[in-house]
Coordinates of C-alpha atoms (C1' of nucleotides) in Angstrom, one line a residue:
Chain A
X1 CA -12.9 69.0 53.5
X2 CA -13.2 65.5 55.0
X3 CA -10.7 64.9 57.8
X4 CA -9.8 61.7 56.1
X5 CA -10.3 60.7 52.5
X6 CA -13.7 59.0 52.1
X7 CA -14.3 56.4 49.4
X8 CA -16.9 58.9 48.1
X9 CA -19.9 56.7 48.5
X10 CA -22.0 58.9 46.3
X11 CA -22.1 59.2 42.5
X12 CA -19.1 58.5 40.4
X13 CA -19.5 60.6 37.2
X14 CA -20.5 58.6 34.1
X15 CA -17.5 59.9 32.2
X16 CA -15.2 58.5 34.9
X17 CA -17.0 55.2 35.0
X18 CA -16.5 54.8 31.3
X19 CA -12.8 55.3 31.6
X20 CA -12.2 53.1 34.6
X21 CA -12.0 49.9 32.5
X22 CA -9.3 51.5 30.4
X23 CA -7.2 52.3 33.5
X24 CA -7.8 48.8 34.8
X25 CA -6.6 47.3 31.5
X26 CA -3.4 49.4 31.7
X27 CA -2.8 48.6 35.3
X28 CA -3.3 44.9 34.8
X29 CA -0.6 45.1 32.2
X30 CA 1.7 46.9 34.6
X31 CA 1.0 44.4 37.3
X32 CA 1.9 41.5 35.0
X33 CA 5.2 43.2 34.2
X34 CA 5.9 43.5 37.9
X35 CA 5.8 47.2 38.0
X36 CA 5.0 48.2 41.7
X37 CA 4.0 51.8 41.4
X38 CA 3.0 54.2 38.7
X39 CA 2.6 58.0 38.5
X40 CA -0.5 59.7 37.1
X41 CA 1.6 60.9 34.2
X42 CA 2.7 57.4 33.2
X43 CA -0.7 55.8 33.7
X44 CA -2.4 58.6 31.8
X45 CA -0.1 58.1 28.9
X46 CA -0.9 54.4 28.8
X47 CA -4.6 55.1 28.9
X48 CA -4.4 57.8 26.4
X49 CA -5.8 60.6 28.6
X50 CA -4.4 63.7 30.2
X51 CA -2.9 63.3 33.7
X52 CA -5.2 65.8 35.4
X53 CA -8.2 63.9 34.2
X54 CA -6.8 60.6 35.5
X55 CA -6.1 62.1 38.9
X56 CA -9.6 63.6 39.1
X57 CA -11.1 60.3 38.0
X58 CA -9.2 58.3 40.6
X59 CA -10.0 60.9 43.3
X60 CA -13.6 59.9 43.0
X61 CA -12.7 56.5 44.3
X62 CA -10.9 57.9 47.3
X63 CA -7.3 58.8 47.9
X64 CA -5.2 55.8 46.9
X65 CA -2.1 57.5 45.8
X66 CA 1.0 58.7 47.7
X67 CA 2.2 62.2 47.1
X68 CA 5.7 62.4 45.7
X69 CA 5.5 58.7 44.8
X70 CA 2.5 57.7 42.7
X71 CA 0.0 54.9 42.9
X72 CA 0.5 51.3 44.1
X73 CA -0.4 49.2 41.1
X74 CA -1.9 46.2 42.8
X75 CA -3.8 48.3 45.3
X76 CA -5.4 50.4 42.5
X77 CA -6.3 47.2 40.5
X78 CA -8.1 46.0 43.6
X79 CA -10.0 49.2 44.2
X80 CA -11.0 49.8 40.6
X81 CA -12.1 46.2 40.3
X82 CA -14.2 46.5 43.4
X83 CA -15.7 49.8 42.2
X84 CA -16.7 48.2 38.9
X85 CA -18.3 45.3 40.7
X86 CA -15.8 42.8 39.3
X87 CA -15.3 41.0 42.6
X88 CA -18.5 39.1 42.1
X89 CA -19.2 37.0 39.1
X90 CA -21.7 38.2 36.5
X91 CA -23.5 35.6 34.5
X92 CA -24.0 36.4 30.8
X93 CA -26.2 34.8 28.1
X94 CA -25.3 35.4 24.5
X95 CA -28.3 35.3 22.1
X96 CA -27.5 34.8 18.5
X97 CA -24.6 32.5 17.6
X98 CA -23.7 33.8 14.2
X99 CA -20.3 35.0 13.3
X100 CA -20.4 37.7 15.9
X101 CA -21.9 35.6 18.7
X102 CA -19.3 33.0 18.0
X103 CA -16.6 35.6 18.2
X104 CA -18.0 36.9 21.5
X105 CA -18.3 33.4 22.9
X106 CA -14.6 32.7 22.1
X107 CA -13.5 36.0 23.4
X108 CA -10.9 35.2 26.1
X109 CA -11.1 38.3 28.2
X110 CA -14.6 37.2 29.1
X111 CA -14.1 34.7 31.8
X112 CA -10.9 36.2 33.0
X113 CA -12.5 39.2 34.7
X114 CA -15.6 38.7 36.6
X115 CA -17.8 37.5 33.8
X116 CA -18.9 34.0 32.8
X117 CA -20.9 32.9 29.8
X118 CA -23.8 31.0 31.3
X119 CA -25.3 30.0 28.0
X120 CA -25.5 30.4 24.3
X121 CA -28.9 30.6 22.6
X122 CA -29.9 30.6 19.0
X123 CA -33.0 30.1 16.9
X124 CA -31.3 28.3 14.0
X125 CA -32.2 24.6 13.9
X126 CA -28.9 23.8 12.3
X127 CA -26.7 25.3 15.0
X128 CA -28.8 24.4 18.1
X129 CA -27.3 21.4 19.7
X130 CA -23.7 22.0 18.5
X131 CA -21.0 23.2 20.8
X132 CA -19.4 26.6 20.6
X133 CA -16.5 27.6 22.8
X134 CA -17.2 24.5 24.9
X135 CA -20.8 25.3 25.5
X136 CA -23.9 23.8 23.9
X137 CA -26.1 26.1 21.9
X138 CA -29.6 26.0 23.3
X139 CA -32.8 26.7 21.4
X140 CA -34.4 30.1 21.7
X141 CA -37.3 28.5 23.6
X142 CA -35.0 27.8 26.5
X143 CA -34.2 31.5 26.9
X144 CA -36.4 32.3 29.8
X145 CA -35.6 29.1 31.7
X146 CA -31.9 29.6 31.3
X147 CA -32.0 33.2 32.5
X148 CA -34.1 32.2 35.5
X149 CA -32.4 29.0 36.5
X150 CA -28.9 30.3 36.1
X151 CA -29.8 33.7 37.4
X152 CA -28.3 35.5 34.4
X153 CA -28.0 39.2 34.9
X154 CA -26.6 40.4 31.6
X155 CA -27.9 39.6 28.1
X156 CA -25.8 40.0 25.0
X157 CA -27.9 40.5 21.9
X158 CA -26.0 39.4 18.8
X159 CA -29.0 38.7 16.6
X160 CA -30.2 40.3 13.4
X161 CA -31.8 43.7 14.0
X162 CA -35.3 42.5 13.1
X163 CA -35.5 40.2 16.1
X164 CA -33.4 42.2 18.5
X165 CA -36.2 44.0 20.2
X166 CA -38.2 40.8 20.7
X167 CA -35.2 39.0 22.2
X168 CA -34.5 42.0 24.4
X169 CA -38.1 42.0 25.7
X170 CA -37.9 38.4 26.5
X171 CA -34.5 38.8 28.3
X172 CA -35.8 41.6 30.4
X173 CA -39.1 39.9 31.3
X174 CA -37.1 36.9 32.4
X175 CA -35.1 39.1 34.7
X176 CA -32.1 40.4 32.9
X177 CA -31.2 44.0 34.0
X178 CA -28.4 44.8 31.7
X179 CA -28.2 44.4 28.0
X180 CA -25.3 44.7 25.6
X181 CA -26.7 45.3 22.1
X182 CA -24.7 44.5 19.0
X183 CA -27.6 44.6 16.7
X184 CA -27.8 47.8 14.5
X185 CA -30.9 49.2 16.1
X186 CA -32.0 51.0 19.3
X187 CA -33.5 48.8 21.9
X188 CA -36.2 50.2 24.2
X189 CA -36.3 48.8 27.7
X190 CA -38.2 49.6 30.9
X191 CA -36.9 51.9 33.5
X192 CA -34.2 50.3 35.6
X193 CA -32.7 48.3 32.8
X194 CA -29.6 49.5 31.2
X195 CA -28.7 49.1 27.5
X196 CA -25.4 49.7 25.9
X197 CA -25.1 49.7 22.2
X198 CA -22.0 48.6 20.2
X199 CA -22.4 49.2 16.5
X200 CA -19.8 48.9 13.8
X201 CA -21.7 51.2 11.4
X202 CA -21.9 53.9 14.0
X203 CA -18.2 53.8 14.7
X204 CA -17.3 53.8 11.0
X205 CA -19.6 56.7 10.3
X206 CA -18.0 58.7 13.1
X207 CA -14.6 58.0 11.7
X208 CA -15.8 59.0 8.2
X209 CA -17.1 62.3 9.5
X210 CA -13.6 63.1 10.9
X211 CA -11.9 61.8 7.8
X212 CA -14.0 64.1 5.7
X213 CA -13.1 67.1 7.8
X214 CA -9.4 66.2 7.7
X215 CA -9.6 65.9 4.0
X216 CA -11.2 69.3 3.7
X217 CA -8.7 71.0 5.9
X218 CA -5.8 69.3 4.1
X219 CA -7.2 70.8 0.9
X220 CA -7.5 74.2 2.3
X221 CA -3.9 73.9 3.6
X222 CA -2.7 73.0 0.1
X223 CA -4.5 75.9 -1.5
X224 CA -3.1 78.5 0.9
X225 CA 0.3 77.0 1.2
X226 CA 2.1 79.5 -1.1
X227 CA 0.3 82.6 0.0
X228 CA 0.5 81.9 3.6
X229 CA 0.1 85.6 4.4
X230 CA -3.4 84.9 5.4
X231 CA -5.3 87.7 3.7
X232 CA -8.7 86.4 3.1
X233 CA -11.0 84.7 5.4
X234 CA -11.8 86.3 8.7
X235 CA -14.7 83.9 8.8
X236 CA -13.9 80.3 9.4
X237 CA -12.6 79.0 6.2
X238 CA -12.1 75.6 7.6
X239 CA -11.4 73.9 10.8
X240 CA -9.3 74.8 13.7
X241 CA -5.6 73.9 13.5
X242 CA -5.0 70.3 14.5
X243 CA -7.7 69.4 16.7
X244 CA -6.5 66.1 18.0
X245 CA -8.9 63.2 18.2
X246 CA -10.4 62.0 21.4
X247 CA -8.3 58.9 21.7
X248 CA -5.0 59.9 20.3
X249 CA -2.4 59.7 23.0
X250 CA -0.5 62.9 23.4
Chain B
X1 CA -25.3 87.6 8.4
X2 CA -27.1 84.7 7.0
X3 CA -30.3 85.8 5.2
X4 CA -31.2 82.2 5.0
X5 CA -30.3 79.3 7.1
X6 CA -26.8 78.3 6.6
X7 CA -25.7 74.7 6.9
X8 CA -23.4 75.9 9.7
X9 CA -20.1 75.1 8.1
X10 CA -18.3 75.3 11.3
X11 CA -17.9 72.7 14.1
X12 CA -20.6 70.2 14.8
X13 CA -20.3 69.2 18.4
X14 CA -18.7 65.8 19.0
X15 CA -21.7 64.7 21.0
X16 CA -23.9 65.5 18.1
X17 CA -21.7 63.7 15.6
X18 CA -21.9 60.6 17.7
X19 CA -25.7 60.6 17.6
X20 CA -26.1 61.3 13.9
X21 CA -25.6 57.6 12.9
X22 CA -28.4 56.6 15.3
X23 CA -30.8 59.2 13.7
X24 CA -29.7 58.0 10.3
X25 CA -30.5 54.4 11.2
X26 CA -34.0 55.3 12.5
X27 CA -34.6 57.5 9.4
X28 CA -33.6 54.8 7.0
X29 CA -36.1 52.5 8.7
X30 CA -38.8 55.1 8.3
X31 CA -37.9 55.7 4.7
X32 CA -38.2 52.0 4.0
X33 CA -41.6 51.9 5.5
X34 CA -42.6 54.7 3.3
X35 CA -43.1 57.3 6.0
X36 CA -42.8 60.7 4.5
X37 CA -42.3 63.0 7.5
X38 CA -41.5 62.6 11.1
X39 CA -41.7 64.9 14.1
X40 CA -38.9 65.5 16.5
X41 CA -40.9 63.8 19.2
X42 CA -41.3 60.6 17.1
X43 CA -37.8 60.5 15.8
X44 CA -36.4 61.2 19.2
X45 CA -38.4 58.2 20.6
X46 CA -37.0 55.9 17.9
X47 CA -33.5 57.1 18.6
X48 CA -33.9 56.9 22.4
X49 CA -33.1 60.5 23.1
X50 CA -35.1 63.4 24.2
X51 CA -36.7 65.6 21.6
X52 CA -35.0 68.9 22.5
X53 CA -31.7 67.2 22.1
X54 CA -32.7 65.9 18.7
X55 CA -33.8 69.3 17.5
X56 CA -30.7 70.9 18.8
X57 CA -28.6 68.3 17.1
X58 CA -30.4 68.7 13.8
X59 CA -30.2 72.5 14.0
X60 CA -26.4 72.2 13.7
X61 CA -26.8 70.9 10.2
X62 CA -29.1 73.7 9.2
X63 CA -32.8 74.2 9.2
X64 CA -34.3 71.2 7.5
X65 CA -37.6 70.9 9.2
X66 CA -41.0 72.6 8.7
X67 CA -42.7 74.2 11.7
X68 CA -46.0 72.6 12.4
X69 CA -45.2 69.6 10.3
X70 CA -41.9 68.0 11.1
X71 CA -39.0 66.7 9.0
X72 CA -39.0 65.3 5.6
X73 CA -37.5 61.8 6.0
X74 CA -35.8 61.5 2.7
X75 CA -34.4 65.0 2.8
X76 CA -33.0 64.4 6.3
X77 CA -31.4 61.1 5.2
X78 CA -29.7 62.9 2.4
X79 CA -28.4 65.7 4.6
X80 CA -27.2 63.6 7.5
X81 CA -25.5 61.2 5.1
X82 CA -23.7 64.1 3.4
X83 CA -22.7 65.5 6.7
X84 CA -21.2 62.2 7.8
X85 CA -19.4 61.9 4.5
X86 CA -21.3 58.8 3.3
X87 CA -21.8 60.2 -0.1
X88 CA -18.3 59.1 -1.0
X89 CA -17.0 55.6 -0.7
X90 CA -14.6 54.8 2.1
X91 CA -12.2 51.9 1.7
X92 CA -11.5 49.8 4.7
X93 CA -9.0 47.1 5.4
X94 CA -9.6 44.5 8.1
X95 CA -6.5 43.2 9.8
X96 CA -7.0 39.9 11.7
X97 CA -9.4 37.3 10.3
X98 CA -10.2 35.4 13.5
X99 CA -13.7 35.0 14.7
X100 CA -14.2 38.7 15.0
X101 CA -12.6 39.7 11.8
X102 CA -14.7 37.1 10.0
X103 CA -17.8 38.5 11.7
X104 CA -16.9 42.0 10.6
X105 CA -16.1 40.9 7.1
X106 CA -19.6 39.3 6.8
X107 CA -21.3 42.2 8.4
X108 CA -23.9 43.3 5.9
X109 CA -24.4 46.9 6.9
X110 CA -20.8 47.4 5.7
X111 CA -21.2 47.7 2.0
X112 CA -24.6 49.2 2.1
X113 CA -23.7 52.6 3.4
X114 CA -20.6 54.2 2.0
X115 CA -18.0 51.7 3.1
X116 CA -16.4 48.9 1.2
X117 CA -14.0 46.2 2.5
X118 CA -11.0 46.6 0.2
X119 CA -9.1 43.7 1.7
X120 CA -8.7 41.2 4.5
X121 CA -5.2 40.6 5.9
X122 CA -4.0 38.0 8.4
X123 CA -0.7 36.6 9.6
X124 CA -1.8 33.0 9.9
X125 CA -0.4 30.8 7.3
X126 CA -3.4 28.5 7.5
X127 CA -6.0 31.2 6.8
X128 CA -4.0 33.2 4.2
X129 CA -5.2 32.3 0.7
X130 CA -8.6 31.2 1.8
X131 CA -11.7 33.3 0.9
X132 CA -13.8 35.0 3.6
X133 CA -17.0 36.9 2.6
X134 CA -15.9 36.6 -1.0
X135 CA -12.5 38.2 -0.5
X136 CA -9.2 36.5 -0.5
X137 CA -7.2 36.7 2.8
X138 CA -3.9 38.3 2.1
X139 CA -0.7 37.9 4.1
X140 CA 0.3 40.5 6.5
X141 CA 3.3 41.3 4.4
X142 CA 1.0 42.8 1.8
X143 CA -0.5 45.3 4.3
X144 CA 1.4 48.3 3.1
X145 CA 1.0 47.6 -0.6
X146 CA -2.8 47.1 -0.2
X147 CA -3.3 50.3 1.8
X148 CA -1.3 52.3 -0.8
X149 CA -2.5 50.7 -4.0
X150 CA -6.2 50.6 -3.0
X151 CA -6.0 53.9 -1.2
X152 CA -7.5 52.6 2.0
X153 CA -8.4 55.3 4.4
X154 CA -9.7 53.3 7.4
X155 CA -8.1 50.3 9.1
X156 CA -9.9 47.9 11.3
X157 CA -7.7 46.2 13.9
X158 CA -9.2 42.9 14.9
X159 CA -6.0 41.2 16.0
X160 CA -4.8 40.0 19.4
X161 CA -3.8 42.8 21.7
X162 CA -0.1 42.0 21.6
X163 CA 0.3 42.8 17.9
X164 CA -2.3 45.6 17.7
X165 CA 0.0 48.5 18.2
X166 CA 2.5 47.2 15.6
X167 CA -0.3 46.6 13.1
X168 CA -1.6 50.1 13.8
X169 CA 1.8 51.6 13.3
X170 CA 2.1 49.9 9.9
X171 CA -1.4 51.0 8.9
X172 CA -0.7 54.6 9.8
X173 CA 2.7 54.7 8.1
X174 CA 1.1 53.3 5.0
X175 CA -1.3 56.1 4.9
X176 CA -4.4 55.2 6.9
X177 CA -5.9 58.1 8.8
X178 CA -8.7 56.4 10.8
X179 CA -8.5 53.3 12.9
X180 CA -11.2 51.3 14.5
X181 CA -9.7 49.2 17.2
X182 CA -11.3 46.0 18.5
X183 CA -8.3 44.8 20.4
X184 CA -8.5 45.2 24.1
X185 CA -5.7 47.8 24.4
X186 CA -5.1 51.5 23.8
X187 CA -3.5 52.4 20.5
X188 CA -1.3 55.4 20.3
X189 CA -1.2 57.2 17.0
X190 CA 0.4 60.4 15.7
X191 CA -1.5 63.7 15.6
X192 CA -4.1 63.8 12.8
X193 CA -5.0 60.2 13.0
X194 CA -8.2 59.2 14.7
X195 CA -8.7 56.0 16.7
X196 CA -11.9 54.7 18.0
X197 CA -12.0 51.8 20.4
X198 CA -14.6 49.1 20.7
X199 CA -14.1 46.8 23.5
X200 CA -16.4 44.1 24.9
X201 CA -14.7 44.0 28.4
X202 CA -15.1 47.7 28.7
X203 CA -18.8 47.6 27.9
X204 CA -19.5 44.7 30.2
X205 CA -17.6 46.4 33.0
X206 CA -19.7 49.6 32.6
X207 CA -22.8 47.4 32.7
X208 CA -21.5 45.6 35.8
X209 CA -20.9 48.9 37.6
X210 CA -24.5 49.9 37.0
X211 CA -25.8 46.5 37.9
X212 CA -24.0 46.7 41.2
X213 CA -25.5 50.1 41.9
X214 CA -28.9 48.9 41.1
X215 CA -28.5 46.0 43.3
X216 CA -27.5 48.3 46.1
X217 CA -30.4 50.6 45.6
X218 CA -32.8 47.7 45.3
X219 CA -31.7 46.6 48.7
X220 CA -32.3 50.0 50.1
X221 CA -35.7 50.1 48.5
X222 CA -36.6 46.7 50.0
X223 CA -35.8 48.1 53.4
X224 CA -38.1 51.0 53.0
X225 CA -40.6 49.3 50.7
X226 CA -43.8 49.9 52.8
X227 CA -43.2 53.6 53.2
X228 CA -42.6 54.3 49.6
X229 CA -44.7 57.0 48.2
X230 CA -43.8 55.9 44.7
X231 CA -40.2 55.8 44.2
X232 CA -39.5 54.1 41.0
X233 CA -35.8 54.8 40.9
X234 CA -34.4 57.6 39.0
X235 CA -32.1 57.6 36.0
X236 CA -29.8 54.7 35.6
X237 CA -30.5 53.9 32.0
X238 CA -30.2 55.2 28.6
X239 CA -33.1 57.6 28.3
X240 CA -36.2 55.5 28.0
X241 CA -38.5 56.5 25.1
X242 CA -41.2 57.6 27.5
X243 CA -40.2 61.0 28.5
X244 CA -42.7 62.1 30.9
X245 CA -43.3 65.8 31.3
X246 CA -42.5 67.1 34.7
X247 CA -45.7 69.1 34.7
X248 CA -48.0 70.3 32.0
X249 CA -46.1 73.4 30.9
X250 CA -48.5 76.2 30.8
Chain C
dG1 C1' 11.6 68.0 45.7
dC2 C1' 8.0 65.8 43.7
dA3 C1' 3.5 64.0 42.5
dT4 C1' -1.1 63.7 44.4
dG5 C1' -5.6 65.8 45.3
dT6 C1' -8.7 69.6 44.5
dG7 C1' -10.9 74.3 44.3
dA8 C1' -11.8 77.3 40.6
dA9 C1' -12.1 78.5 35.7
dG10 C1' -13.3 77.2 31.4
dA11 C1' -15.4 74.3 27.9
dT12 C1' -19.2 71.2 26.4
dA13 C1' -23.5 69.2 26.7
dT14 C1' -28.3 69.0 28.0
dT15 C1' -32.6 70.7 29.1
dC16 C1' -36.1 74.3 29.5
dA17 C1' -39.3 77.3 27.7
dC18 C1' -41.0 80.0 24.3
dA19 C1' -40.8 83.0 20.0
dG20 C1' -41.7 82.3 15.3
dC21 C1' -43.8 80.1 11.6
dC22 C1' -46.8 76.9 9.2
Chain D
dG1 C1' -53.2 74.2 17.1
dG2 C1' -48.8 72.1 16.4
dC3 C1' -44.0 71.8 15.8
dT4 C1' -39.5 73.7 14.8
dG5 C1' -35.4 76.4 16.1
dT6 C1' -33.0 78.7 19.6
dG7 C1' -31.5 81.8 23.4
dA8 C1' -30.9 81.3 28.2
dA9 C1' -30.4 78.3 32.3
dT10 C1' -28.4 74.3 34.1
dA11 C1' -25.7 70.4 34.4
dT12 C1' -21.7 67.9 33.4
dC13 C1' -17.0 67.4 32.0
dT14 C1' -12.2 69.0 31.4
dT15 C1' -8.3 71.6 32.4
dC16 C1' -5.5 74.6 35.1
dA17 C1' -2.6 75.7 38.7
dC18 C1' -1.2 75.2 43.2
dA19 C1' -1.6 73.9 48.2
dT20 C1' -0.8 69.8 50.6
dG21 C1' 1.8 66.1 52.3
dC22 C1' 5.0 62.4 51.7

DNA sequence: GCATGTGAAGATATTCACAGCC
DNA sequence: GGCTGTGAATATCTTCACATGC
């Protein structure tokens, strides 16, 4: 029961942190449309979450809303940005300039919000020396120098899986403390370094799992559609009713 | 009831489902190396999780290990694949053939495991009609026809954010029931359709948050560096493979 | 009146620790 | 002896429901 609302300087739950970027995205959109305030209900709908969760999440940053009114859009944008560390500029190096690396380098949202691509690095003799997204592609041998000289904090691994761990090791020993891994493998890193993995196969497989379930329950539904009295099965025939997916907006 | 171990035909927890693809990846690697069996400890290390969690996860699929020995690699690969629905072929359409769409289309791991790219679709007059990754790029107007005729189940949205929702709506109304969204926005879909979001900004922002924290705690550490009885900072990362025992359990 | 902020309840997820089996 | 499989303990996350304050 703090007398006044503290910005809660202790831990923000991981689950909350992972949703803040989504809120920020929605809020930025609102700000651009000139919307001055937003209710938890509205913002939650835009972010695809339930409003109680949104309020709880925001409450971890402090009390930035006004009862009976809602949240000031600009104000919230500022606070979430600050909380995520977007007020400073993070320098990123992209290793691997294949199709994916190129896509990442050209990705607009990069520079816009606190991140700048400091360098592109690749091992291919044919691509080194060319320019991608306005930056020269440097040889892999320059990796350590670039990370050190430009004080790069975050490395993006967009290489084939078989060299990803080696690249990661080199990034880390050169001083990178955060890694975003697009290679389809698990990277191991020393304590104090954070890795996040983004993998197409993984995402597709998770979708496939749910597709399969849905197909199975559709079938069951068909089979019992006439009877509908529900005689058999006390034990779970299939699946709960419609168990709506994580991201589906209500 | 079960005299023998049932494959637990009811719900597998979401958290488990999201890790199965990682296990599968590690197991596939082991299989290719000709490793016949693996212990929970080893597999957990490869997957970057703790071994109790791995065992609990696998126990949801049934009892496929042998006490005192470990898990049969091939056998596990089969069962996890089946559980994820990879024994059937899922047809995917990629909408948006920019840098990212191209990267996705060329992504090898696609065809290898239960997924096939049925079509590429784009709105750009300049790119429609060309071939990417061996497939012709079709005009956006063909979207519905393609989804229906080829019975596509999964749509990949790799378009700019401002058209993502419209594309998604068209995919869904044409019959797609799973969507993988690479556009930096939240898609809303009807009940029964699942969306998964993959967003570079989001990942970078989550990394930035932790970077910022680390920087703050490094500072604190510096201040108290002489005292230090051995504080290498706690958590902060994806579980490192070294999982040190708190004390030798008696 | 109306929407935030939050204790408390409920649901999930993780970890421990050991029984059971090879 | 070694390793799986799992109840029980813990931790984390979500949701409810309403007091609080504009």
